[in-house]
Short mmCIF file of C-alpha atoms in Angstrom, two decimals:
data_model
loop_
_atom_site.label_atom_id
_atom_site.label_comp_id
_atom_site.label_asym_id
_atom_site.label_seq_id
_atom_site.Cartn_x
_atom_site.Cartn_y
_atom_site.Cartn_z
CA MET A 271 92.68 88.50 90.92
CA ALA A 272 90.05 86.17 92.23
CA GLU A 273 86.77 86.48 90.39
CA ASN A 274 84.76 85.91 93.52
CA ILE A 275 86.27 89.07 94.91
CA ALA A 276 86.32 91.08 91.73
CA VAL A 277 82.76 90.62 90.73
CA PRO A 278 81.28 92.33 93.80
CA ILE A 279 83.70 95.11 93.45
CA ARG A 280 83.02 95.62 89.81
CA GLU A 281 79.20 95.63 90.62
CA PHE A 282 79.67 98.25 93.34
CA VAL A 283 81.92 100.53 91.12
CA THR A 284 79.55 100.29 88.25
CA ARG A 285 76.65 101.09 90.38
CA SER A 286 78.49 103.89 92.12
CA PHE A 287 79.31 105.71 88.76
CA SER A 288 75.86 105.55 87.27
CA GLY A 289 76.47 102.48 85.15
CA GLN A 290 79.86 103.67 83.76
CA GLN A 291 81.82 100.64 82.54
CA LEU A 292 85.46 100.69 83.82
CA ALA A 293 88.17 98.21 82.90
CA ASP A 294 89.70 96.49 85.92
CA GLU A 295 92.81 98.49 85.58
CA ASP A 296 91.14 101.99 85.11
CA ASP A 297 92.28 104.50 87.63
CA MET A 298 88.99 105.92 89.08
CA PHE A 299 90.69 108.79 90.59
CA ALA A 300 92.66 109.81 87.69
CA LEU A 301 89.60 109.63 85.61
CA GLY A 302 87.70 111.79 88.00
CA PHE A 303 84.97 109.33 89.02
CA ALA A 304 85.81 108.87 92.54
CA THR A 305 84.75 111.46 95.00
CA SER A 306 85.28 111.97 98.81
CA LEU A 307 81.80 110.63 99.26
CA PHE A 308 82.80 107.54 97.13
CA ALA A 309 85.86 106.94 99.08
CA MET A 310 84.02 106.45 102.38
CA GLN A 311 81.28 104.43 100.68
CA LEU A 312 84.09 102.15 99.21
CA VAL A 313 85.68 101.56 102.62
CA ALA A 314 82.24 100.71 104.06
CA PHE A 315 81.50 98.39 101.20
CA VAL A 316 84.84 96.54 101.41
CA GLU A 317 84.37 95.99 105.16
CA LYS A 318 80.97 94.74 104.92
CA GLN A 319 81.25 92.65 101.66
CA PHE A 320 84.31 90.81 102.72
CA GLY A 321 84.49 91.01 106.51
CA VAL A 322 87.71 92.77 106.62
CA GLU A 323 88.73 96.02 108.54
CA VAL A 324 90.37 98.65 106.69
CA ASP A 325 92.70 100.54 108.89
CA SER A 326 94.99 103.55 108.88
CA ASP A 327 97.86 101.35 107.45
CA ASP A 328 95.65 100.62 104.30
CA LEU A 329 95.18 104.39 103.57
CA ASP A 330 97.39 104.25 100.30
CA ILE A 331 95.88 105.42 96.96
CA ASP A 332 97.41 102.51 95.36
CA ASN A 333 94.99 100.20 97.41
CA PHE A 334 91.92 101.91 95.95
CA ARG A 335 92.55 103.40 92.56
CA SER A 336 91.15 100.54 90.38
CA VAL A 337 89.04 97.41 90.74
CA ARG A 338 92.25 95.29 90.51
CA ALA A 339 93.86 97.43 93.29
CA ILE A 340 90.87 97.03 95.53
CA ALA A 341 90.77 93.27 94.90
CA GLY A 342 94.35 93.08 95.85
CA LEU A 343 93.82 94.74 99.16
CA VAL A 344 90.85 92.55 99.88
CA GLU A 345 92.98 89.39 99.04
CA ARG A 346 95.89 90.47 101.19
CA LYS A 347 93.59 91.37 104.09
CA LEU A 348 91.78 87.89 103.85
CA ALA A 349 95.14 86.10 103.68
CA ALA A 350 96.43 87.94 106.75
CA MET B 1178 59.74 101.52 121.16
CA LEU B 1179 61.45 98.56 122.79
CA GLU B 1180 61.22 98.72 126.58
CA GLU B 1181 64.94 98.60 126.74
CA PHE B 1182 65.22 101.75 124.81
CA ALA B 1183 62.28 103.46 126.59
CA ASP B 1184 64.06 102.91 129.95
CA LEU B 1185 67.33 104.36 128.37
CA GLU B 1186 65.29 107.29 127.15
CA ARG B 1187 63.91 107.99 130.62
CA GLU B 1188 67.20 107.60 132.26
CA TYR B 1189 68.98 110.16 129.94
CA ARG B 1190 66.01 112.50 130.07
CA ALA B 1191 66.18 112.38 133.83
CA PHE B 1192 69.93 113.03 133.81
CA ALA B 1193 69.41 116.05 131.38
CA ASP B 1194 66.43 117.45 133.38
CA GLU B 1195 68.63 117.32 136.58
CA HIS B 1196 72.17 118.31 135.39
CA VAL B 1197 71.67 120.30 132.17
CA ALA B 1198 68.28 121.82 131.83
CA PRO B 1199 68.59 124.07 134.82
CA HIS B 1200 71.71 125.75 133.37
CA ALA B 1201 70.30 126.05 129.78
CA ALA B 1202 69.37 129.79 130.24
CA LEU B 1203 72.53 130.58 132.00
CA ILE B 1204 74.55 128.82 129.42
CA ASP B 1205 72.82 131.05 126.67
CA ARG B 1206 73.24 134.17 128.67
CA GLU B 1207 76.84 133.54 129.62
CA GLU B 1208 77.98 131.92 126.47
CA CYS B 1209 79.71 129.25 128.52
CA ILE B 1210 79.06 125.77 129.82
CA PRO B 1211 79.73 125.47 133.59
CA THR B 1212 82.38 123.04 134.74
CA GLU B 1213 79.78 121.27 136.81
CA VAL B 1214 77.75 120.43 133.81
CA VAL B 1215 80.91 118.89 132.01
CA GLU B 1216 81.90 117.04 135.07
CA ALA B 1217 78.07 115.57 135.36
CA LEU B 1218 78.40 114.44 131.79
CA ARG B 1219 81.54 112.72 132.61
CA ASN B 1220 80.54 111.20 135.85
CA ALA B 1221 77.37 109.80 133.85
CA GLY B 1222 79.62 108.13 131.20
CA LEU B 1223 77.99 110.13 128.30
CA PHE B 1224 81.27 110.95 126.73
CA ALA B 1225 81.75 107.28 126.42
CA THR B 1226 78.98 106.42 124.00
CA GLY B 1227 80.56 107.58 120.89
CA PHE B 1228 83.36 105.11 121.04
CA PRO B 1229 83.21 101.52 120.06
CA SER B 1230 82.41 98.94 122.73
CA ARG B 1231 82.93 95.21 122.38
CA ASP B 1232 80.48 94.63 125.23
CA GLN B 1233 77.49 96.04 123.44
CA ASP B 1234 75.31 95.00 120.46
CA PRO B 1235 76.18 97.48 117.81
CA ILE B 1236 72.69 98.41 117.06
CA ALA B 1237 71.83 99.02 120.74
CA ALA B 1238 75.04 100.90 121.05
CA ASN B 1239 74.27 103.26 118.20
CA LEU B 1240 70.70 103.93 119.34
CA ARG B 1241 71.70 104.36 122.88
CA HIS B 1242 74.24 106.97 121.56
CA GLY B 1243 71.52 108.73 119.65
CA LEU B 1244 69.19 108.82 122.74
CA VAL B 1245 72.19 110.62 124.56
CA HIS B 1246 72.15 113.27 121.99
CA GLU B 1247 68.42 113.53 121.77
CA ALA B 1248 68.17 114.14 125.66
CA LEU B 1249 70.96 116.82 125.70
CA GLY B 1250 69.24 118.55 122.65
CA PHE B 1251 65.97 118.55 124.62
CA ALA B 1252 67.83 120.19 127.57
CA SER B 1253 70.28 122.52 125.89
CA ALA B 1254 71.54 122.64 122.28
CA SER B 1255 74.92 124.16 123.42
CA VAL B 1256 75.65 121.09 125.64
CA GLN B 1257 74.62 118.70 122.86
CA GLY B 1258 76.95 120.55 120.54
CA LEU B 1259 79.91 120.08 123.08
CA VAL B 1260 79.40 116.34 123.31
CA ASN B 1261 78.87 116.17 119.49
CA VAL B 1262 82.17 117.74 118.51
CA HIS B 1263 83.87 115.45 121.13
CA HIS B 1264 82.30 112.51 119.49
CA MET B 1265 83.09 113.73 115.98
CA ALA B 1266 86.89 114.10 116.85
CA GLY B 1267 86.84 110.92 118.95
CA SER B 1268 85.22 108.87 116.16
CA ALA B 1269 87.91 109.98 113.71
CA ILE B 1270 90.66 108.98 116.08
CA ALA B 1271 89.04 105.71 117.03
CA ARG B 1272 88.55 104.87 113.33
CA TRP B 1273 91.81 105.99 111.67
CA GLY B 1274 94.28 106.35 114.60
CA SER B 1275 97.36 104.15 114.66
CA PRO B 1276 97.43 101.51 117.44
CA ALA B 1277 99.46 103.76 119.59
CA GLN B 1278 97.31 106.84 119.07
CA LYS B 1279 94.23 104.70 119.85
CA GLU B 1280 95.71 103.22 122.83
CA HIS B 1281 96.66 106.69 124.20
CA TRP B 1282 93.74 108.87 123.24
CA VAL B 1283 90.58 106.58 123.04
CA PRO B 1284 90.28 105.65 126.79
CA ARG B 1285 91.04 109.32 127.84
CA LEU B 1286 88.34 110.55 125.32
CA ALA B 1287 85.82 107.89 126.38
CA SER B 1288 86.15 108.65 130.07
CA GLY B 1289 86.09 112.59 129.40
CA GLU B 1290 89.51 113.17 130.97
CA VAL B 1291 90.36 114.76 127.61
CA LYS B 1292 87.85 116.78 125.72
CA ALA B 1293 88.22 117.07 121.83
CA ALA B 1294 87.21 119.23 118.98
CA LEU B 1295 87.18 119.14 115.17
CA ALA B 1296 88.98 121.95 113.44
CA ILE B 1297 88.15 122.30 109.79
CA THR B 1298 86.50 125.62 109.13
CA GLU B 1299 88.46 128.60 108.26
CA PRO B 1300 88.10 132.37 107.64
CA ASN B 1301 87.98 131.67 103.82
CA VAL B 1302 86.77 127.97 103.88
CA GLY B 1303 83.34 126.77 104.98
CA SER B 1304 81.55 124.00 102.93
CA ASP B 1305 84.55 123.72 100.50
CA ALA B 1306 86.73 121.82 102.93
CA ALA B 1307 88.97 120.64 100.28
CA ALA B 1308 90.27 124.23 99.94
CA VAL B 1309 91.67 124.68 103.37
CA GLU B 1310 94.46 127.24 103.51
CA THR B 1311 96.07 126.05 106.67
CA ARG B 1312 99.38 124.61 105.46
CA ALA B 1313 101.49 121.67 106.98
CA VAL B 1314 105.06 121.25 105.62
CA VAL B 1315 107.75 118.85 106.54
CA ASP B 1316 110.31 120.45 108.73
CA GLY B 1317 113.26 118.13 109.55
CA ASP B 1318 111.66 115.16 111.32
CA ALA B 1319 108.38 117.09 112.22
CA TRP B 1320 105.57 119.07 110.53
CA LEU B 1321 105.10 122.73 110.80
CA LEU B 1322 101.56 124.08 110.64
CA ARG B 1323 100.61 127.74 109.85
CA GLY B 1324 97.18 129.10 109.30
CA ALA B 1325 93.85 129.91 111.00
CA LYS B 1326 90.70 128.07 111.78
CA CYS B 1327 87.59 129.59 112.91
CA TRP B 1328 83.95 128.83 114.37
CA ILE B 1329 85.60 125.89 116.09
CA THR B 1330 83.01 124.54 118.56
CA TYR B 1331 84.33 124.12 122.15
CA GLY B 1332 87.54 125.69 120.90
CA GLN B 1333 87.82 127.72 123.85
CA ASN B 1334 88.27 124.63 126.27
CA ALA B 1335 89.14 121.45 124.12
CA ASP B 1336 92.21 119.78 125.14
CA LEU B 1337 92.84 118.28 121.79
CA PHE B 1338 91.94 119.36 118.12
CA VAL B 1339 91.51 117.00 115.10
CA LEU B 1340 92.62 119.52 112.58
CA LEU B 1341 92.77 119.55 108.73
CA ALA B 1342 95.64 121.10 106.93
CA ALA B 1343 96.70 120.97 103.37
CA THR B 1344 99.83 119.21 102.44
CA GLU B 1345 101.70 118.33 99.23
CA GLN B 1346 99.66 115.10 99.31
CA GLY B 1347 96.33 116.84 99.85
CA GLY B 1348 94.13 117.13 103.04
CA THR B 1349 95.96 115.86 105.97
CA ALA B 1350 94.72 115.58 109.57
CA PHE B 1351 96.66 116.20 112.55
CA LEU B 1352 96.23 115.83 116.35
CA VAL B 1353 96.96 119.14 117.84
CA PRO B 1354 97.15 119.35 121.64
CA ARG B 1355 95.85 122.65 123.10
CA ARG B 1356 99.13 123.24 124.88
CA SER B 1357 101.12 123.14 121.58
CA ALA B 1358 103.59 126.12 121.44
CA ASN B 1359 102.54 128.93 118.75
CA LEU B 1360 98.81 127.81 119.05
CA HIS B 1361 96.82 130.88 120.02
CA ILE B 1362 93.13 130.53 120.94
CA GLU B 1363 90.84 133.41 120.59
CA PRO B 1364 87.27 133.24 121.84
CA ILE B 1365 84.35 134.17 119.57
CA ARG B 1366 81.29 135.68 121.27
CA GLY B 1367 77.99 137.17 120.47
CA VAL B 1368 76.69 134.59 117.92
CA LEU B 1369 73.05 134.15 117.07
CA GLY B 1370 72.36 130.85 118.56
CA CYS B 1371 73.92 127.96 120.41
CA ARG B 1372 75.76 130.45 122.37
CA GLY B 1373 77.34 128.02 124.79
CA TYR B 1374 79.20 126.32 121.94
CA MET B 1375 82.35 128.18 123.16
CA LEU B 1376 83.38 129.01 119.68
CA ALA B 1377 86.96 130.03 118.97
CA ARG B 1378 89.37 130.96 116.35
CA LEU B 1379 92.60 129.12 116.39
CA HIS B 1380 95.86 130.73 115.13
CA LEU B 1381 98.59 128.40 114.22
CA ASP B 1382 101.63 130.57 114.04
CA GLY B 1383 104.34 127.63 113.39
CA VAL B 1384 102.95 124.94 115.36
CA ARG B 1385 105.60 122.16 115.18
CA LEU B 1386 104.26 118.58 115.48
CA SER B 1387 106.15 115.23 115.59
CA SER B 1388 104.97 112.60 113.04
CA GLU B 1389 103.23 110.94 115.96
CA HIS B 1390 100.63 113.67 115.58
CA LEU B 1391 99.63 112.67 112.01
CA LEU B 1392 96.15 111.08 111.92
CA GLY B 1393 95.69 108.57 109.17
CA LYS B 1394 97.98 109.15 106.05
CA PRO B 1395 98.73 112.40 104.22
CA GLY B 1396 96.21 113.03 101.64
CA PHE B 1397 93.39 111.08 103.37
CA GLY B 1398 92.61 113.68 105.98
CA LEU B 1399 89.48 115.01 104.38
CA THR B 1400 88.32 111.95 102.38
CA HIS B 1401 88.52 109.54 105.26
CA VAL B 1402 89.46 111.07 108.61
CA MET B 1403 87.34 114.19 108.65
CA ALA B 1404 84.50 112.42 106.56
CA THR B 1405 84.36 109.91 109.68
CA GLY B 1406 84.07 112.82 112.04
CA LEU B 1407 81.50 114.68 109.78
CA GLU B 1408 79.37 111.57 109.41
CA SER B 1409 79.35 111.10 113.09
CA GLY B 1410 78.51 114.66 113.51
CA ARG B 1411 75.51 114.35 111.24
CA TYR B 1412 74.12 111.56 113.02
CA ASN B 1413 74.60 113.11 116.53
CA LEU B 1414 73.27 116.46 115.40
CA ALA B 1415 70.15 114.73 113.81
CA TRP B 1416 69.32 113.19 117.21
CA GLY B 1417 70.07 116.68 118.89
CA CYS B 1418 67.56 118.39 116.52
CA VAL B 1419 64.90 115.78 117.46
CA GLY B 1420 65.54 116.61 121.00
CA LEU B 1421 65.25 120.35 120.64
CA ALA B 1422 62.14 119.86 118.52
CA ARG B 1423 60.70 117.74 121.20
CA ALA B 1424 61.37 120.49 123.66
CA CYS B 1425 59.46 122.91 121.25
CA LEU B 1426 56.61 120.50 121.04
CA ASP B 1427 56.32 119.94 124.79
CA ALA B 1428 56.28 123.61 125.37
CA SER B 1429 53.67 124.12 122.76
CA LEU B 1430 51.33 121.48 124.14
CA GLU B 1431 51.60 122.77 127.55
CA TYR B 1432 51.26 126.49 126.60
CA ALA B 1433 48.26 125.67 124.29
CA HIS B 1434 46.26 124.20 127.21
CA GLU B 1435 47.10 126.76 129.75
CA ARG B 1436 46.75 129.88 127.59
CA ARG B 1437 43.18 131.32 127.07
CA GLN B 1438 42.21 133.59 124.35
CA PHE B 1439 38.60 134.59 123.23
CA GLY B 1440 37.28 132.69 126.11
CA ALA B 1441 38.96 129.41 125.33
CA PRO B 1442 42.33 127.53 125.62
CA LEU B 1443 44.46 127.78 122.53
CA ALA B 1444 44.26 124.21 122.25
CA SER B 1445 40.63 124.38 121.20
CA PHE B 1446 41.49 126.49 118.06
CA GLN B 1447 41.67 124.42 114.87
CA LEU B 1448 44.71 126.42 113.48
CA VAL B 1449 46.67 125.71 116.58
CA GLN B 1450 45.61 122.02 116.26
CA GLN B 1451 47.06 122.10 112.84
CA MET B 1452 50.29 123.33 114.06
CA ILE B 1453 50.34 120.72 116.80
CA ALA B 1454 49.53 117.90 114.54
CA ARG B 1455 52.28 118.96 112.09
CA MET B 1456 54.85 119.17 114.73
CA MET B 1457 54.10 115.87 116.17
CA THR B 1458 54.09 114.05 112.86
CA GLU B 1459 57.32 115.80 111.63
CA VAL B 1460 59.11 115.12 114.99
CA HIS B 1461 58.08 111.53 114.97
CA ALA B 1462 59.22 111.14 111.40
CA ALA B 1463 62.56 112.74 112.01
CA ARG B 1464 63.09 110.42 114.93
CA LEU B 1465 62.53 107.30 112.82
CA VAL B 1466 64.91 108.52 110.12
CA CYS B 1467 67.44 108.85 112.84
CA TRP B 1468 66.57 105.45 114.26
CA HIS B 1469 67.10 103.95 110.72
CA ALA B 1470 70.42 105.55 110.33
CA GLY B 1471 71.50 104.23 113.69
CA VAL B 1472 70.70 100.57 112.61
CA LEU B 1473 72.44 101.05 109.18
CA ARG B 1474 75.58 102.54 111.07
CA ALA B 1475 75.60 99.60 113.38
CA ARG B 1476 75.70 97.17 110.52
CA ARG B 1477 78.47 99.26 108.77
CA ASP B 1478 76.19 99.44 105.76
CA PRO B 1479 77.66 101.68 102.92
CA SER B 1480 74.19 103.46 102.61
CA ALA B 1481 74.54 104.48 106.37
CA ILE B 1482 76.57 107.51 105.07
CA LYS B 1483 73.49 108.56 103.06
CA GLU B 1484 71.12 107.83 105.73
CA ALA B 1485 72.98 109.95 108.38
CA THR B 1486 73.17 112.76 105.73
CA MET B 1487 69.37 112.64 105.09
CA ALA B 1488 68.65 112.38 108.94
CA LYS B 1489 70.55 115.41 109.60
CA TYR B 1490 69.22 117.39 106.63
CA TYR B 1491 65.51 116.39 107.55
CA ALA B 1492 65.70 116.76 111.42
CA SER B 1493 67.45 120.26 111.06
CA THR B 1494 64.88 121.41 108.77
CA VAL B 1495 62.05 120.01 110.93
CA VAL B 1496 63.28 121.64 114.06
CA ASN B 1497 63.20 125.04 112.33
CA ARG B 1498 59.60 124.46 111.29
CA VAL B 1499 58.70 123.22 114.64
CA ALA B 1500 60.51 126.16 116.48
CA HIS B 1501 58.76 128.54 114.20
CA ASP B 1502 55.37 127.33 114.97
CA THR B 1503 56.12 127.11 118.74
CA LEU B 1504 56.95 130.86 118.66
CA GLN B 1505 53.69 131.44 116.88
CA ILE B 1506 51.69 129.65 119.40
CA HIS B 1507 53.46 131.51 122.20
CA GLY B 1508 53.22 134.77 120.49
CA ALA B 1509 54.80 137.72 122.39
CA ASN B 1510 55.29 135.60 125.55
CA GLY B 1511 57.88 133.57 123.52
CA CYS B 1512 59.89 136.47 122.44
CA GLY B 1513 61.19 137.71 125.64
CA SER B 1514 64.70 136.78 127.07
CA GLY B 1515 62.84 135.18 129.98
CA SER B 1516 61.36 132.50 127.88
CA PRO B 1517 63.17 129.48 126.47
CA ILE B 1518 61.16 129.80 123.22
CA GLU B 1519 63.33 132.54 121.76
CA ARG B 1520 66.31 130.50 122.48
CA TYR B 1521 64.84 127.53 120.94
CA VAL B 1522 64.23 129.52 117.71
CA ARG B 1523 67.83 130.81 117.63
CA ASP B 1524 69.45 127.44 118.44
CA ALA B 1525 67.13 125.85 115.70
CA ARG B 1526 68.52 128.26 113.08
CA ILE B 1527 72.20 127.10 113.65
CA MET B 1528 71.35 123.50 112.95
CA GLU B 1529 70.79 124.16 109.38
CA ILE B 1530 74.29 125.68 109.00
CA ILE B 1531 76.62 123.26 110.96
CA GLU B 1532 77.81 119.70 109.96
CA GLY B 1533 76.89 120.59 106.23
CA SER B 1534 74.50 123.33 105.30
CA THR B 1535 70.91 122.37 104.22
CA GLN B 1536 71.92 123.35 100.53
CA VAL B 1537 75.20 121.23 100.67
CA LEU B 1538 73.31 118.41 102.04
CA GLU B 1539 70.74 118.69 99.50
CA LEU B 1540 73.42 118.40 96.66
CA ALA B 1541 74.87 115.34 98.39
CA ILE B 1542 71.45 113.67 98.80
CA ALA B 1543 70.73 114.27 95.14
CA ARG B 1544 73.91 112.82 94.23
CA TYR B 1545 73.13 109.62 96.24
CA GLY B 1546 69.91 109.38 94.38
CA TYR B 1547 71.55 109.70 90.85
CA GLN B 1548 74.06 107.03 92.05
CA GLU B 1549 71.44 104.66 92.97
CA ARG B 1550 69.47 105.11 89.79
CA GLY B 1551 72.45 103.90 87.94
#
């Protein structure tokens, strides 16, 4: 996981969850932090921050459940 | 306002004055939007503004789109509602459709050849959309849908529904053509306001859909597909509220000057001036909130979701205060069925209920505040 990708994602997640510190592997959905509101904000953040487009093929919970998962999605989108 | 947008505003207002406003009273009375109005919208290209265009600057496109809804809201809240739900459903398809779905539907939706509506609400489910009871189960190589939807705007005429159903994976969105077998549509009449919404109940009595009708992925129907439609709806409706509020303000200004009591025009009385001042300021403020939301949407800024929520919340409460004061200024002359004022009041009341009630939006906005506080 590239730090230049992970850092802004960590910051966004921490800010979104009122400063809650999560490990990169923590499942935000299983822990109950992620809401439907957060889900859309996350998509908008990823697209704006990294200049990629999240489309219907990316709609897989494994792409969004943790900081590491989101970073992996971004890395794959940037490499495509 | 930049001259470019002032020209557009005049253009859309002229269209609405010529093709929509003359029908507004009839639409309210007959609870139906005439075909000629829909055709005029189509011929003017107003169904297209809710869809991405590579030819336009995104900020200009979003503001242009807002001005369309403002002009329609000024002329007829019912017609604005029709275009709104079409854009809500269309935005969900344009955002989350497969390449094949986009290729098939988006040009038809943008041209107005196909009219779409969003179907979330049910007899037992309003604000708590995650609790929808309409079920979709896998049946061989297809999906089988059973359940009921209600209060579906333009349900009586829409060709295509973007519909939320519960599946094993969670809320899931489907494209349901009007002509689907076992889909029965029942008109709803006699509502308080926005009587031209052409509301309907949808009865899905075993509607069988191929997997090509799945929009997005199972489990992402509410959080992403419908959330996109609802965000669009809040933005559109906020502008529609500004339009309706401006209609109220214009009527108040005119009436305050022509109506004389106690030997003087109403406009000369300070308590009337107070109402006019409050209306002018609030309408202007609501418009600026909409404008700001449009800029953030164009930039695909994550805070655009919050801004559209705040815009709808603020504009829908403003239009109710403005409509209330407009009726106060008009007195009994605004209460009769021959006056547009009583329609404005009834239509304004609906604005605080649809696309997120005022109270649900207040909860959401407060959550944004806590989130930003960190």
